[in-house]
Each structure stands twice: as C-alpha cells, then as structure tokens.
XYZ file of C-alpha atoms in Angstrom:
108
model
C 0.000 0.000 0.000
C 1.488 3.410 -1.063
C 2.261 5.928 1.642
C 1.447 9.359 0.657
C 1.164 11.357 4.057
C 0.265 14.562 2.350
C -2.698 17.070 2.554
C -4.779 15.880 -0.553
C -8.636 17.988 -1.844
C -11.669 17.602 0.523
C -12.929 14.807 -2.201
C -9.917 12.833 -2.343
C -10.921 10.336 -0.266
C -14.506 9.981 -1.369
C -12.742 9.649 -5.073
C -10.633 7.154 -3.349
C -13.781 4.985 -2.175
C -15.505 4.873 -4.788
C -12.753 2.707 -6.188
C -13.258 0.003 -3.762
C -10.232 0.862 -1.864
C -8.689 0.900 1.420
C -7.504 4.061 2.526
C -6.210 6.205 6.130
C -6.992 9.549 6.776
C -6.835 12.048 9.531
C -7.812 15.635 10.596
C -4.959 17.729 10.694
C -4.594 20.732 13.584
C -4.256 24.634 12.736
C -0.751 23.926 12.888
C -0.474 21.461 10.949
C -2.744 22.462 8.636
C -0.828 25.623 7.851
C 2.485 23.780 7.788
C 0.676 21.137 5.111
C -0.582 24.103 2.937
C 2.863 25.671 2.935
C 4.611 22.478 1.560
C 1.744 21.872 -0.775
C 2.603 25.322 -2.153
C 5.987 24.209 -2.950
C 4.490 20.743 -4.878
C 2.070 22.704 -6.641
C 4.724 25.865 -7.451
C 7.002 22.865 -8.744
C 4.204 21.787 -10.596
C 3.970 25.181 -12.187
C 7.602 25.359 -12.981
C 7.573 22.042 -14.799
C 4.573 22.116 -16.822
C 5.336 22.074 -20.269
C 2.738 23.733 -21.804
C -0.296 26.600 -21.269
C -2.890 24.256 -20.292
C -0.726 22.358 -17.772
C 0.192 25.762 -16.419
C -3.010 27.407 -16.061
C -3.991 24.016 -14.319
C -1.094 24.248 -11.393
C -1.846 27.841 -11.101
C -5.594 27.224 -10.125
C -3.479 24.954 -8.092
C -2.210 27.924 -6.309
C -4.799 29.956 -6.007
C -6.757 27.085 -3.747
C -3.759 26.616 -1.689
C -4.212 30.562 -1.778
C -7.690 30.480 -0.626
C -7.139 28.075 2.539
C -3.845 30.113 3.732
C -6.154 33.534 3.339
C -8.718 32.335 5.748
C -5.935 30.050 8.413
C -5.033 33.835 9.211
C -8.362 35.456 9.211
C -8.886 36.918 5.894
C -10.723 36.028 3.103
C -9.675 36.021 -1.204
C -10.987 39.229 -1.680
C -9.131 41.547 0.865
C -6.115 39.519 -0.164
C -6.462 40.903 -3.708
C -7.588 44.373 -2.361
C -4.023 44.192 -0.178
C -2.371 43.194 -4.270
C -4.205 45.731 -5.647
C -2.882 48.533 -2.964
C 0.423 47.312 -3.376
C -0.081 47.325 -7.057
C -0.993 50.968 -7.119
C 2.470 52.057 -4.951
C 4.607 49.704 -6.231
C 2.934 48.992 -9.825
C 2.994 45.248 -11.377
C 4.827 42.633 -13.196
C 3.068 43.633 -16.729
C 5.545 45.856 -18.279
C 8.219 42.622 -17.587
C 11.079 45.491 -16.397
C 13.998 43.228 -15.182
C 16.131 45.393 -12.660
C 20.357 44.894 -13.746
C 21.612 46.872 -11.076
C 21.535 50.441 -9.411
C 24.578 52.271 -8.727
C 25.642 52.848 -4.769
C 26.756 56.169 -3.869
C-alpha cells in the first residue's frame, strides 16, 4: 500500500472509495494544517515550474490559487481583501506587466 502522508482535496478520499479501496486519513490541527498548505505550495509551485505547456500551467496555477484560498482564511482573511491588499500594493509599487527586469543600481 502506497504511503502518501500529504494534505490531498476535501474529495480525495470519497474519489478514493468509490474505487473500492482501502484508505487512512486524519484531521490535521491549525498547525499542521498551515504547515501542510505551505509544503503543498511548494508541490504545486514545482508543478507550475515544470509544466510544459499553457494548459498544464493554467492548471497548477488554479493549483495555487486554492492553496491561496485556505492560507487567506488560516489567518483570518478572506480572497478578496487579499487581492484588495495586491491591488494597494499594485498601485504604490505597480505590477509585473511591463516585464522590467532590474540589472543593477549604482551605490553612492
């Protein structure tokens, strides 16, 4: 039997039953729970990295954006005054859209 020991989607294990197999879950903690999310960031952001074309891409990025979600509300906030924090910072700090990569800046 494969040990995974990894925070898997609400429906994994109902997806996992209906298969007629054996499985082992648990509830995790807050702690844990946060810890979990953080190194399924890393899987997913992997994920992302690797994927060899759009679709793939767009897939681990929706990825993300659940892992996104769940962090959000473990420290009391929700999506949407996480993207009104990105937008604020947006509007001091501006974007990624104009792709400006920095080369250096001259000490004085």
């Amino acid at each position: 039997m494969p040990i995974y020991n990894k925070l898997v989607r609400d429906r994994i294990p109902e997806i996992i039953e209906k298969t007629g197999k054996n499985f082992t879950t648990r509830i995790l903690d807050n702690g844990e729970y946060i810890k979990e999310l953080k190194t399924k960031s890393f899987e997913e952001l992997n994920e992302y990295i690797n994927a060899e074309d759009d679709k793939d891409a767009v897939e681990e990025l929706a990825d993300l954006l659940e892992i996104i979600h769940a962090l959000a509300e473990c420290h009391g906030a929700n999506i949407e005054q996480v993207e009104q924090v990105r937008q604020e910072k947006a509007e001091k700090r501006g974007g990624f859209k104009n792709k400006i990569y920095l080369i250096e800046v001259e000490d004085e």
